[in-house]
mmCIF file of C-alpha atoms and ligand atoms in Angstrom:
data_model
loop_
_atom_site.group_PDB
_atom_site.id
_atom_site.type_symbol
_atom_site.label_atom_id
_atom_site.label_comp_id
_atom_site.label_asym_id
_atom_site.label_seq_id
_atom_site.Cartn_x
_atom_site.Cartn_y
_atom_site.Cartn_z
ATOM 1 C CA UNK V 1 -24.826 44.139 -44.428
ATOM 2 C CA UNK V 2 -23.168 46.709 -42.139
ATOM 3 C CA UNK V 3 -26.343 47.105 -40.101
ATOM 4 C CA UNK V 4 -26.914 43.373 -39.776
ATOM 5 C CA UNK V 5 -23.353 42.917 -38.561
ATOM 6 C CA UNK V 6 -23.642 45.789 -36.105
ATOM 7 C CA UNK V 7 -26.929 44.517 -34.661
ATOM 8 C CA UNK V 8 -25.496 41.049 -34.082
ATOM 9 C CA UNK V 9 -22.309 42.481 -32.623
ATOM 10 C CA UNK V 10 -24.328 44.581 -30.165
ATOM 11 C CA UNK V 11 -26.357 41.512 -29.125
ATOM 12 C CA UNK V 12 -23.312 39.356 -28.521
ATOM 13 C CA UNK V 13 -20.587 41.754 -27.449
ATOM 14 C CA UNK V 14 -22.115 45.179 -26.788
ATOM 15 C CA UNK V 15 -21.108 48.589 -28.132
ATOM 16 C CA UNK V 16 -17.725 49.896 -29.184
ATOM 17 C CA UNK V 17 -16.856 47.742 -32.187
ATOM 18 C CA UNK V 18 -15.100 49.166 -35.245
ATOM 19 C CA UNK V 19 -15.844 47.913 -38.752
ATOM 20 C CA UNK V 20 -13.229 46.859 -41.305
ATOM 21 C CA UNK V 21 -13.621 45.565 -44.831
ATOM 22 C CA UNK V 22 -11.752 44.017 -47.670
ATOM 23 C CA UNK V 23 -12.630 42.749 -51.117
ATOM 24 C CA UNK V 24 -12.577 39.900 -53.575
ATOM 25 C CA UNK V 25 -10.720 40.428 -56.832
ATOM 26 C CA UNK V 26 -10.720 39.968 -60.579
ATOM 27 C CA UNK V 27 -7.704 39.665 -62.857
ATOM 28 C CA UNK V 28 -8.291 41.577 -66.086
ATOM 29 C CA UNK V 29 -5.412 39.967 -67.967
ATOM 30 C CA UNK V 30 -2.128 38.151 -67.175
ATOM 31 C CA UNK V 31 -3.035 34.487 -66.687
ATOM 32 C CA UNK V 32 -0.526 31.708 -65.938
ATOM 33 C CA UNK V 33 2.134 34.395 -65.902
ATOM 34 C CA UNK V 34 2.798 34.484 -62.139
ATOM 35 C CA UNK V 35 4.928 31.336 -61.931
ATOM 36 C CA UNK V 36 6.742 32.430 -65.094
ATOM 37 C CA UNK V 37 7.912 35.642 -63.442
ATOM 38 C CA UNK V 38 5.556 37.778 -65.540
ATOM 39 C CA UNK V 39 2.831 40.304 -64.783
ATOM 40 C CA UNK V 40 -0.639 39.900 -63.367
ATOM 41 C CA UNK V 41 -3.176 42.719 -63.493
ATOM 42 C CA UNK V 42 -5.805 42.389 -60.769
ATOM 43 C CA UNK V 43 -8.149 44.791 -59.021
ATOM 44 C CA UNK V 44 -10.337 44.619 -55.910
ATOM 45 C CA UNK V 45 -14.095 44.425 -56.526
ATOM 46 C CA UNK V 46 -17.254 45.734 -54.905
ATOM 47 C CA UNK V 47 -18.006 42.580 -52.970
ATOM 48 C CA UNK V 48 -16.054 41.469 -49.957
ATOM 49 C CA UNK V 49 -16.054 40.837 -46.242
ATOM 50 C CA UNK V 50 -17.045 43.231 -43.473
ATOM 51 C CA UNK V 51 -16.047 42.539 -39.864
ATOM 52 C CA UNK V 52 -16.881 44.437 -36.686
ATOM 53 C CA UNK V 53 -14.151 44.013 -34.104
ATOM 54 C CA UNK V 54 -13.407 45.005 -30.507
ATOM 55 C CA UNK V 55 -10.532 44.048 -28.242
ATOM 56 C CA UNK V 56 -11.907 41.918 -25.376
ATOM 57 C CA UNK V 57 -9.131 42.059 -22.752
ATOM 58 C CA UNK V 58 -8.438 38.291 -22.894
ATOM 59 C CA UNK V 59 -5.989 36.203 -24.905
ATOM 60 C CA UNK V 60 -8.774 34.571 -26.887
ATOM 61 C CA UNK V 61 -10.752 35.326 -30.034
ATOM 62 C CA UNK V 62 -14.529 34.996 -30.130
ATOM 63 C CA UNK V 63 -15.722 35.019 -33.730
ATOM 64 C CA UNK V 64 -19.268 34.854 -35.050
ATOM 65 C CA UNK V 65 -19.849 34.130 -38.725
ATOM 66 C CA UNK V 66 -23.208 35.581 -39.770
ATOM 67 C CA UNK V 67 -23.224 33.623 -43.008
ATOM 68 C CA UNK V 68 -22.692 30.276 -41.266
ATOM 69 C CA UNK V 69 -24.626 31.400 -38.153
ATOM 70 C CA UNK V 70 -21.905 29.881 -36.006
ATOM 71 C CA UNK V 71 -19.704 31.085 -33.147
ATOM 72 C CA UNK V 72 -16.183 29.797 -32.536
ATOM 73 C CA UNK V 73 -13.800 30.652 -29.697
ATOM 74 C CA UNK V 74 -10.104 29.920 -29.931
ATOM 75 C CA UNK V 75 -6.809 30.733 -28.201
ATOM 76 C CA UNK V 76 -3.802 32.162 -29.968
ATOM 77 C CA UNK V 77 -1.266 29.376 -29.544
ATOM 78 C CA UNK V 78 -0.340 27.058 -32.395
ATOM 79 C CA UNK V 79 -2.206 24.134 -30.812
ATOM 80 C CA UNK V 80 -5.451 26.128 -30.572
ATOM 81 C CA UNK V 81 -6.311 25.766 -34.267
ATOM 82 C CA UNK V 82 -10.100 25.587 -34.574
ATOM 83 C CA UNK V 83 -11.828 22.768 -36.460
ATOM 84 C CA UNK V 84 -14.163 24.999 -38.506
ATOM 85 C CA UNK V 85 -12.628 25.841 -41.893
ATOM 86 C CA UNK V 86 -13.809 29.464 -41.867
ATOM 87 C CA UNK V 87 -12.308 30.087 -38.432
ATOM 88 C CA UNK V 88 -8.921 28.742 -39.591
ATOM 89 C CA UNK V 89 -8.552 31.781 -41.853
ATOM 90 C CA UNK V 90 -8.871 34.138 -38.881
ATOM 91 C CA UNK V 91 -6.726 31.947 -36.638
ATOM 92 C CA UNK V 92 -4.066 31.694 -39.364
ATOM 93 C CA UNK V 93 -3.932 35.470 -39.769
ATOM 94 C CA UNK V 94 -3.440 35.886 -36.006
ATOM 95 C CA UNK V 95 -0.684 33.260 -35.952
ATOM 96 C CA UNK V 96 1.120 34.641 -38.984
ATOM 97 C CA UNK V 97 1.028 38.122 -37.432
ATOM 98 C CA UNK V 98 2.551 36.737 -34.231
ATOM 99 C CA UNK V 99 5.232 34.846 -36.197
ATOM 100 C CA UNK V 100 6.327 38.242 -37.533
ATOM 101 C CA UNK V 101 6.782 39.515 -33.993
ATOM 102 C CA UNK V 102 3.394 41.233 -33.930
ATOM 103 C CA UNK V 103 1.141 41.467 -30.910
ATOM 104 C CA UNK V 104 -2.447 40.224 -31.237
ATOM 105 C CA UNK V 105 -4.746 41.312 -28.414
ATOM 106 C CA UNK V 106 -7.718 38.945 -27.990
ATOM 107 C CA UNK V 107 -10.826 40.272 -29.731
ATOM 108 C CA UNK V 108 -14.516 39.725 -30.396
ATOM 109 C CA UNK V 109 -15.829 39.856 -33.928
ATOM 110 C CA UNK V 110 -18.940 39.422 -36.038
ATOM 111 C CA UNK V 111 -18.446 39.244 -39.786
ATOM 112 C CA UNK V 112 -20.231 38.515 -43.056
ATOM 113 C CA UNK V 113 -19.480 38.632 -46.746
ATOM 114 C CA UNK V 114 -20.956 38.754 -50.226
ATOM 115 C CA UNK V 115 -18.180 37.256 -52.366
ATOM 116 C CA UNK V 116 -19.550 34.067 -53.914
ATOM 117 C CA UNK V 117 -17.517 31.191 -52.448
ATOM 118 C CA UNK V 118 -15.235 29.224 -54.735
ATOM 119 C CA UNK V 119 -16.276 31.153 -57.870
ATOM 120 C CA UNK V 120 -12.762 32.372 -58.562
ATOM 121 C CA UNK V 121 -13.246 35.781 -56.921
ATOM 122 C CA UNK V 122 -11.158 34.871 -53.895
ATOM 123 C CA UNK V 123 -13.510 35.159 -50.961
ATOM 124 C CA UNK V 124 -10.754 33.627 -48.840
ATOM 125 C CA UNK V 125 -8.320 36.456 -49.617
ATOM 126 C CA UNK V 126 -11.056 38.967 -48.731
ATOM 127 C CA UNK V 127 -11.473 37.271 -45.368
ATOM 128 C CA UNK V 128 -7.728 37.113 -44.635
ATOM 129 C CA UNK V 129 -7.072 40.687 -45.699
ATOM 130 C CA UNK V 130 -9.923 42.077 -43.616
ATOM 131 C CA UNK V 131 -8.501 40.520 -40.470
ATOM 132 C CA UNK V 132 -4.839 41.087 -41.308
ATOM 133 C CA UNK V 133 -5.583 44.784 -41.842
ATOM 134 C CA UNK V 134 -7.815 45.081 -38.767
ATOM 135 C CA UNK V 135 -5.319 43.370 -36.462
ATOM 136 C CA UNK V 136 -2.597 45.717 -37.706
ATOM 137 C CA UNK V 137 -4.801 48.785 -37.238
ATOM 138 C CA UNK V 138 -5.722 47.743 -33.710
ATOM 139 C CA UNK V 139 -2.311 46.526 -32.477
ATOM 140 C CA UNK V 140 -0.035 48.907 -34.434
ATOM 141 C CA UNK V 141 2.680 46.324 -35.059
ATOM 142 C CA UNK V 142 4.205 48.349 -37.895
ATOM 143 C CA UNK V 143 3.555 45.634 -40.494
ATOM 144 C CA UNK V 144 3.269 47.145 -43.984
ATOM 145 C CA UNK V 145 0.602 46.356 -46.554
ATOM 146 C CA UNK V 146 2.805 44.045 -48.524
ATOM 147 C CA UNK V 147 3.524 41.982 -45.438
ATOM 148 C CA UNK V 148 -0.230 41.929 -44.665
ATOM 149 C CA UNK V 149 -0.746 40.306 -48.069
ATOM 150 C CA UNK V 150 1.985 37.762 -47.234
ATOM 151 C CA UNK V 151 0.238 37.049 -43.928
ATOM 152 C CA UNK V 152 -2.880 36.137 -45.932
ATOM 153 C CA UNK V 153 -0.942 34.018 -48.395
ATOM 154 C CA UNK V 154 0.932 32.159 -45.644
ATOM 155 C CA UNK V 155 -2.352 31.615 -43.805
ATOM 156 C CA UNK V 156 -3.545 29.691 -46.862
ATOM 157 C CA UNK V 157 -0.287 27.715 -47.036
ATOM 158 C CA UNK V 158 0.076 26.891 -43.358
ATOM 159 C CA UNK V 159 -3.483 26.731 -42.015
ATOM 160 C CA UNK V 160 -5.807 26.052 -44.965
ATOM 161 C CA UNK V 161 -3.820 23.663 -47.172
ATOM 162 C CA UNK V 162 -3.846 25.910 -50.259
ATOM 163 C CA UNK V 163 -0.485 26.625 -51.898
ATOM 164 C CA UNK V 164 -1.517 29.854 -53.599
ATOM 165 C CA UNK V 165 0.531 32.693 -55.094
ATOM 166 C CA UNK V 166 0.421 36.261 -53.795
ATOM 167 C CA UNK V 167 -1.942 37.843 -56.351
ATOM 168 C CA UNK V 168 -5.265 37.468 -54.542
ATOM 169 C CA UNK V 169 -4.095 38.804 -51.200
ATOM 170 C CA UNK V 170 -2.072 41.493 -52.932
ATOM 171 C CA UNK V 171 -5.154 42.688 -54.805
ATOM 172 C CA UNK V 172 -7.352 42.742 -51.728
ATOM 173 C CA UNK V 173 -4.732 44.573 -49.651
ATOM 174 C CA UNK V 174 -3.726 47.121 -52.327
ATOM 175 C CA UNK V 175 -6.978 47.521 -54.282
ATOM 176 C CA UNK V 176 -8.192 51.053 -55.065
ATOM 177 C CA UNK V 177 -11.450 52.219 -56.550
ATOM 178 C CA UNK V 178 -11.084 52.834 -60.293
ATOM 179 C CA UNK V 179 -7.595 51.286 -60.508
ATOM 180 C CA UNK V 180 -6.095 48.015 -61.555
ATOM 181 C CA UNK V 181 -2.666 47.054 -60.270
ATOM 182 C CA UNK V 182 0.043 45.629 -62.472
ATOM 183 C CA UNK V 183 2.205 43.389 -60.332
ATOM 184 C CA UNK V 184 5.551 42.111 -61.545
ATOM 185 C CA UNK V 185 5.676 38.626 -60.043
ATOM 186 C CA UNK V 186 9.464 38.461 -60.303
ATOM 187 C CA UNK V 187 10.402 41.728 -58.598
ATOM 188 C CA UNK V 188 7.100 42.404 -56.755
ATOM 189 C CA UNK V 189 7.124 45.947 -58.152
ATOM 190 C CA UNK V 190 3.642 47.248 -58.807
ATOM 191 C CA UNK V 191 1.951 50.135 -60.525
ATOM 192 C CA UNK V 192 -1.620 51.421 -60.593
ATOM 193 C CA UNK V 193 -3.432 52.044 -63.879
ATOM 194 C CA UNK V 194 -6.785 53.800 -64.307
ATOM 195 C CA UNK V 195 -9.755 51.558 -64.973
ATOM 196 C CA UNK V 196 -12.923 53.621 -65.393
ATOM 197 C CA UNK V 197 -14.752 52.062 -68.306
ATOM 198 C CA UNK V 198 -17.483 54.667 -68.778
ATOM 199 C CA UNK V 199 -20.213 53.150 -70.932
ATOM 200 C CA UNK V 200 -19.083 49.576 -70.262
ATOM 201 C CA UNK V 201 -19.800 47.005 -67.606
ATOM 202 C CA UNK V 202 -17.522 44.302 -66.293
ATOM 203 C CA UNK V 203 -19.499 41.084 -65.920
ATOM 204 C CA UNK V 204 -18.465 37.588 -64.945
ATOM 205 C CA UNK V 205 -20.299 34.560 -66.208
ATOM 206 C CA UNK V 206 -19.732 31.573 -63.973
ATOM 207 C CA UNK V 207 -20.007 28.291 -65.862
ATOM 208 C CA UNK V 208 -20.409 26.552 -62.478
ATOM 209 C CA UNK V 209 -18.252 23.696 -63.718
ATOM 210 C CA UNK V 210 -14.883 22.543 -62.409
ATOM 211 C CA UNK V 211 -13.229 19.825 -64.483
ATOM 212 C CA UNK V 212 -11.058 17.536 -62.486
ATOM 213 C CA UNK V 213 -7.772 17.300 -64.358
ATOM 214 C CA UNK V 214 -6.901 20.776 -63.118
ATOM 215 C CA UNK V 215 -3.974 20.098 -60.755
ATOM 216 C CA UNK V 216 -2.052 17.518 -62.825
ATOM 217 C CA UNK V 217 -2.556 19.638 -65.951
ATOM 218 C CA UNK V 218 -1.302 22.661 -64.028
ATOM 219 C CA UNK V 219 1.910 20.865 -63.070
ATOM 220 C CA UNK V 220 2.454 19.752 -66.661
ATOM 221 C CA UNK V 221 2.079 23.343 -67.887
ATOM 222 C CA UNK V 222 4.656 24.502 -65.374
ATOM 223 C CA UNK V 223 7.090 21.830 -66.505
ATOM 224 C CA UNK V 224 6.649 22.797 -70.159
ATOM 225 C CA UNK V 225 7.410 26.416 -69.317
ATOM 226 C CA UNK V 226 10.478 25.478 -67.294
ATOM 227 C CA UNK V 227 11.745 23.245 -70.069
ATOM 228 C CA UNK V 228 11.360 25.956 -72.697
ATOM 229 C CA UNK V 229 13.103 28.473 -70.428
ATOM 230 C CA UNK V 230 15.952 26.023 -69.728
ATOM 231 C CA UNK V 231 16.624 25.593 -73.451
ATOM 232 C CA UNK V 232 16.515 29.319 -74.127
ATOM 233 C CA UNK V 233 18.866 29.868 -71.188
ATOM 234 C CA UNK V 234 21.576 27.859 -72.975
ATOM 235 C CA UNK V 235 21.720 30.604 -75.610
ATOM 236 C CA UNK V 236 20.872 33.495 -73.275
ATOM 237 C CA UNK V 237 22.267 32.748 -69.810
ATOM 238 C CA UNK V 238 20.912 35.990 -68.348
ATOM 239 C CA UNK V 239 17.303 34.850 -68.409
ATOM 240 C CA UNK V 240 15.741 33.692 -65.198
ATOM 241 C CA UNK V 241 12.125 33.069 -66.187
ATOM 242 C CA UNK V 242 10.217 32.493 -69.392
ATOM 243 C CA UNK V 243 8.831 36.009 -69.031
ATOM 244 C CA UNK V 244 12.346 37.371 -69.654
ATOM 245 C CA UNK V 245 12.381 35.794 -73.125
ATOM 246 C CA UNK V 246 11.220 37.149 -76.439
ATOM 247 C CA UNK V 247 9.634 35.385 -79.352
ATOM 248 C CA UNK V 248 12.859 35.239 -81.414
ATOM 249 C CA UNK V 249 14.701 33.419 -78.650
ATOM 250 C CA UNK V 250 11.860 30.936 -78.405
ATOM 251 C CA UNK V 251 12.005 30.337 -82.172
ATOM 252 C CA UNK V 252 15.734 29.544 -81.851
ATOM 253 C CA UNK V 253 14.968 26.479 -79.732
ATOM 254 C CA UNK V 254 11.826 25.339 -81.498
ATOM 255 C CA UNK V 255 13.392 22.204 -82.961
ATOM 256 C CA UNK V 256 14.953 21.225 -79.596
ATOM 257 C CA UNK V 257 11.790 21.081 -77.506
ATOM 258 C CA UNK V 258 8.493 19.216 -77.824
ATOM 259 C CA UNK V 259 5.954 21.137 -79.913
ATOM 260 C CA UNK V 260 3.662 21.176 -76.896
ATOM 261 C CA UNK V 261 6.259 23.029 -74.810
ATOM 262 C CA UNK V 262 6.746 25.461 -77.658
ATOM 263 C CA UNK V 263 3.039 26.293 -77.758
ATOM 264 C CA UNK V 264 2.848 26.771 -73.982
ATOM 265 C CA UNK V 265 5.831 29.113 -74.091
ATOM 266 C CA UNK V 266 4.400 30.972 -77.075
ATOM 267 C CA UNK V 267 1.302 31.704 -75.034
ATOM 268 C CA UNK V 268 3.244 32.940 -71.980
ATOM 269 C CA UNK V 269 5.521 35.238 -73.962
ATOM 270 C CA UNK V 270 2.500 36.660 -75.797
ATOM 271 C CA UNK V 271 0.597 37.129 -72.552
ATOM 272 C CA UNK V 272 3.364 39.127 -70.878
ATOM 273 C CA UNK V 273 3.315 41.513 -73.837
ATOM 274 C CA UNK V 274 -0.491 41.721 -73.804
ATOM 275 C CA UNK V 275 -0.481 42.931 -70.201
ATOM 276 C CA UNK V 276 1.848 45.760 -71.215
ATOM 277 C CA UNK V 277 -0.325 46.563 -74.239
ATOM 278 C CA UNK V 278 -3.438 46.670 -72.071
ATOM 279 C CA UNK V 279 -1.730 49.063 -69.644
ATOM 280 C CA UNK V 280 -0.837 51.400 -72.526
ATOM 281 C CA UNK V 281 -4.379 51.188 -73.845
ATOM 282 C CA UNK V 282 -5.841 52.035 -70.427
ATOM 283 C CA UNK V 283 -3.677 55.128 -70.164
ATOM 284 C CA UNK V 284 -5.268 56.272 -73.446
ATOM 285 C CA UNK V 285 -8.749 55.199 -72.284
ATOM 286 C CA UNK V 286 -8.861 52.812 -75.230
ATOM 287 C CA UNK V 287 -11.181 50.057 -74.002
ATOM 288 C CA UNK V 288 -11.661 48.564 -77.470
ATOM 289 C CA UNK V 289 -7.993 47.520 -77.543
ATOM 290 C CA UNK V 290 -8.290 46.205 -73.988
ATOM 291 C CA UNK V 291 -11.184 44.029 -75.145
ATOM 292 C CA UNK V 292 -9.322 42.755 -78.185
ATOM 293 C CA UNK V 293 -6.403 41.702 -75.982
ATOM 294 C CA UNK V 294 -8.828 39.804 -73.745
ATOM 295 C CA UNK V 295 -9.987 37.811 -76.784
ATOM 296 C CA UNK V 296 -6.382 37.113 -77.743
ATOM 297 C CA UNK V 297 -5.717 35.831 -74.250
ATOM 298 C CA UNK V 298 -8.701 33.550 -74.483
ATOM 299 C CA UNK V 299 -7.492 32.211 -77.791
ATOM 300 C CA UNK V 300 -4.050 31.547 -76.292
ATOM 301 C CA UNK V 301 -5.433 29.856 -73.195
ATOM 302 C CA UNK V 302 -7.728 27.725 -75.294
ATOM 303 C CA UNK V 303 -5.545 26.791 -78.278
ATOM 304 C CA UNK V 304 -1.923 27.165 -77.121
ATOM 305 C CA UNK V 305 -1.998 26.644 -73.370
ATOM 306 C CA UNK V 306 -5.018 24.336 -73.585
ATOM 307 C CA UNK V 307 -6.596 25.115 -70.244
ATOM 308 C CA UNK V 308 -10.071 26.101 -71.428
ATOM 309 C CA UNK V 309 -13.028 23.753 -71.734
ATOM 310 C CA UNK V 310 -16.177 23.402 -73.817
ATOM 311 C CA UNK V 311 -18.329 25.528 -71.507
ATOM 312 C CA UNK V 312 -15.881 28.438 -71.428
ATOM 313 C CA UNK V 313 -15.193 28.335 -75.161
ATOM 314 C CA UNK V 314 -18.951 28.381 -75.692
ATOM 315 C CA UNK V 315 -19.359 31.533 -73.562
ATOM 316 C CA UNK V 316 -16.400 33.193 -75.261
ATOM 317 C CA UNK V 317 -17.726 32.430 -78.723
ATOM 318 C CA UNK V 318 -21.152 33.766 -77.826
ATOM 319 C CA UNK V 319 -19.547 36.998 -76.607
ATOM 320 C CA UNK V 320 -17.667 37.364 -79.887
ATOM 321 C CA UNK V 321 -20.801 36.659 -81.906
ATOM 322 C CA UNK V 322 -22.706 39.360 -80.016
ATOM 323 C CA UNK V 323 -19.954 41.962 -80.446
ATOM 324 C CA UNK V 324 -19.070 42.077 -76.771
ATOM 325 C CA UNK V 325 -15.928 44.219 -76.440
ATOM 326 C CA UNK V 326 -13.762 41.702 -74.564
ATOM 327 C CA UNK V 327 -14.122 38.209 -73.128
ATOM 328 C CA UNK V 328 -11.821 35.543 -71.770
ATOM 329 C CA UNK V 329 -11.610 32.717 -69.290
ATOM 330 C CA UNK V 330 -10.415 34.039 -65.916
ATOM 331 C CA UNK V 331 -8.300 32.017 -63.489
ATOM 332 C CA UNK V 332 -6.439 28.743 -63.865
ATOM 333 C CA UNK V 333 -8.922 27.274 -66.339
ATOM 334 C CA UNK V 334 -10.845 23.990 -66.794
ATOM 335 C CA UNK V 335 -13.952 25.732 -65.455
ATOM 336 C CA UNK V 336 -14.924 28.807 -63.479
ATOM 337 C CA UNK V 337 -15.829 32.158 -65.019
ATOM 338 C CA UNK V 338 -15.357 34.208 -68.123
ATOM 339 C CA UNK V 339 -14.687 37.896 -67.543
ATOM 340 C CA UNK V 340 -16.417 40.162 -70.052
ATOM 341 C CA UNK V 341 -16.174 43.843 -70.910
ATOM 342 C CA UNK V 342 -19.587 44.753 -72.307
ATOM 343 C CA UNK V 343 -21.030 47.994 -73.644
ATOM 344 C CA UNK V 344 -23.961 49.188 -71.527
ATOM 345 C CA UNK V 345 -26.413 48.952 -74.426
ATOM 346 C CA UNK V 346 -25.461 45.325 -75.094
ATOM 347 C CA UNK V 347 -25.383 44.227 -71.482
ATOM 348 C CA UNK V 348 -28.969 42.998 -71.048
ATOM 349 C CA UNK V 349 -29.213 41.150 -74.335
ATOM 350 C CA UNK V 350 -25.816 39.534 -73.736
ATOM 351 C CA UNK V 351 -26.571 38.151 -70.284
ATOM 352 C CA UNK V 352 -30.065 37.039 -71.405
ATOM 353 C CA UNK V 353 -28.551 35.185 -74.353
ATOM 354 C CA UNK V 354 -25.778 33.714 -72.212
ATOM 355 C CA UNK V 355 -28.282 32.405 -69.668
ATOM 356 C CA UNK V 356 -30.624 30.967 -72.241
ATOM 357 C CA UNK V 357 -28.140 29.432 -74.643
ATOM 358 C CA UNK V 358 -25.790 28.100 -71.972
ATOM 359 C CA UNK V 359 -28.665 26.384 -70.163
ATOM 360 C CA UNK V 360 -30.015 24.938 -73.404
ATOM 361 C CA UNK V 361 -26.600 23.561 -74.292
ATOM 362 C CA UNK V 362 -25.296 22.352 -70.911
ATOM 363 C CA UNK V 363 -28.450 21.699 -68.879
ATOM 364 C CA UNK V 364 -27.754 24.112 -66.021
ATOM 365 C CA UNK V 365 -27.825 27.867 -65.508
ATOM 366 C CA UNK V 366 -24.646 29.916 -65.388
ATOM 367 C CA UNK V 367 -24.334 32.572 -62.671
ATOM 368 C CA UNK V 368 -23.889 36.231 -63.493
ATOM 369 C CA UNK V 369 -21.830 38.624 -61.340
ATOM 370 C CA UNK V 370 -21.514 42.320 -62.140
ATOM 371 C CA UNK V 371 -18.372 43.798 -60.672
ATOM 372 C CA UNK V 372 -16.986 47.294 -60.219
ATOM 373 C CA UNK V 373 -13.322 47.912 -59.411
ATOM 374 C CA UNK V 374 -13.305 49.156 -55.810
ATOM 375 C CA UNK V 375 -11.272 49.644 -52.641
ATOM 376 C CA UNK V 376 -9.435 46.828 -50.875
ATOM 377 C CA UNK V 377 -8.616 46.484 -47.166
ATOM 378 C CA UNK V 378 -9.727 49.485 -45.083
ATOM 379 C CA UNK V 379 -11.320 50.721 -41.875
ATOM 380 C CA UNK V 380 -14.932 51.822 -42.425
ATOM 381 C CA UNK V 381 -16.187 55.184 -41.195
HETATM 382 P P1 ADP A 1 -12.461 31.342 -53.098
HETATM 383 O O1 ADP A 1 -12.062 31.010 -54.499
HETATM 384 O O2 ADP A 1 -13.769 32.065 -53.050
HETATM 385 O O3 ADP A 1 -11.380 32.006 -52.336
HETATM 386 P P2 ADP A 1 -11.875 29.257 -51.228
HETATM 387 O O4 ADP A 1 -12.282 27.831 -51.174
HETATM 388 O O5 ADP A 1 -10.438 29.585 -51.339
HETATM 389 O O6 ADP A 1 -12.718 29.925 -52.412
HETATM 390 O O7 ADP A 1 -12.388 30.000 -49.927
HETATM 391 C C1 ADP A 1 -13.725 29.836 -49.486
HETATM 392 C C2 ADP A 1 -13.733 29.643 -47.981
HETATM 393 O O8 ADP A 1 -13.430 30.905 -47.331
HETATM 394 C C3 ADP A 1 -15.082 29.238 -47.454
HETATM 395 O O9 ADP A 1 -15.264 27.844 -47.530
HETATM 396 C C4 ADP A 1 -15.019 29.758 -46.024
HETATM 397 O O10 ADP A 1 -14.298 28.869 -45.188
HETATM 398 C C5 ADP A 1 -14.229 31.048 -46.168
HETATM 399 N N1 ADP A 1 -15.155 32.178 -46.389
HETATM 400 C C6 ADP A 1 -15.259 32.943 -47.482
HETATM 401 N N2 ADP A 1 -16.247 33.861 -47.352
HETATM 402 C C7 ADP A 1 -16.782 33.662 -46.131
HETATM 403 C C8 ADP A 1 -17.858 34.264 -45.394
HETATM 404 N N3 ADP A 1 -18.605 35.249 -45.920
HETATM 405 N N4 ADP A 1 -18.119 33.793 -44.149
HETATM 406 C C9 ADP A 1 -17.391 32.790 -43.628
HETATM 407 N N5 ADP A 1 -16.389 32.170 -44.270
HETATM 408 C C10 ADP A 1 -16.084 32.579 -45.501
HETATM 409 MG MG1 MG A 2 -9.433 31.172 -52.109
#
């Protein structure tokens, strides 16, 4: 990919470009915890975006997407927003940098990526982080990594119509090879934990389905969580989010709230604890416990939070049947991928069985992505 990008850059813009990269992400555990002020636990992966960039001495950006085989030129004022969706990510990053008082010298770029689009691996965050990091490195505006992640997030909000949280951009800006990052979504404190599963592979199985109720169901889940927290707060005024509560406090209000809200809250409180348990297990190198927690999360998402679906439960059950170490639905739910921690010796038979049995049951093939926890935003040598 680097060579292809460089060749095209030379053709279009000549020598002297510098290459930057950033990555997609996975979230090992900590699902539906972000808006409850809990932890998420993502890491950058070994697929991402690479961009070659050179300042061009104008106040315009000329960008060539190798994957779409398309060139777009745009200015840097608010009214210059390009019509191509992919170019809006780059434009948005420039604008958000400028809104923070940063300088953005016009530049030429050729870029490409290998994050599957819309599979839940956040190709868009990879794209934003690559450019946010590169623009900072080139213009030296003194914007720190955390603010670079915010630039990516606000690009999605203001220029791409996606009201996302900070996790994806955080992971692609802060990702480190062999480390996952536990982010406290209330305080934004973070900590790295070692993730070097020798003898295991991390593999995603993409169900390639997206069930439609997702956004209304998402809002209902949020309301349930807020309602449970509001009732607990009457007894314990110090709590801000559901993640501040423990199981006993939830039990105190069980008769006051709908059973559905109770189950949602039970899941969230359990999930916050599971992230902590997984972090402890990783410090001991205990990947069997990590895997068991992943199954517990899947159970919670499926039976308590009710955001799984037939396809994902099928893949999870198959993993359990085949003695895969850990497996759970990853992301908001109602479709997308399962993330699986699989012993090397089981890997081939597991993905063969998943392909075959999933296709026989649902009439289409799943997609398989192997991932390795890798570096996030960086300048390439
Ligand atoms: P994801 O879950 O992968 O982030 P999104 O819909 O948020 O899915 O972002 C995908 C969009 O990001 C694409 O439609 C495209 O506009 C942009 N994008 C991602 N990767 C690339 C790439 N390699 N080249 C050009 N644009 C890309
Ligand atoms: Mg995205």
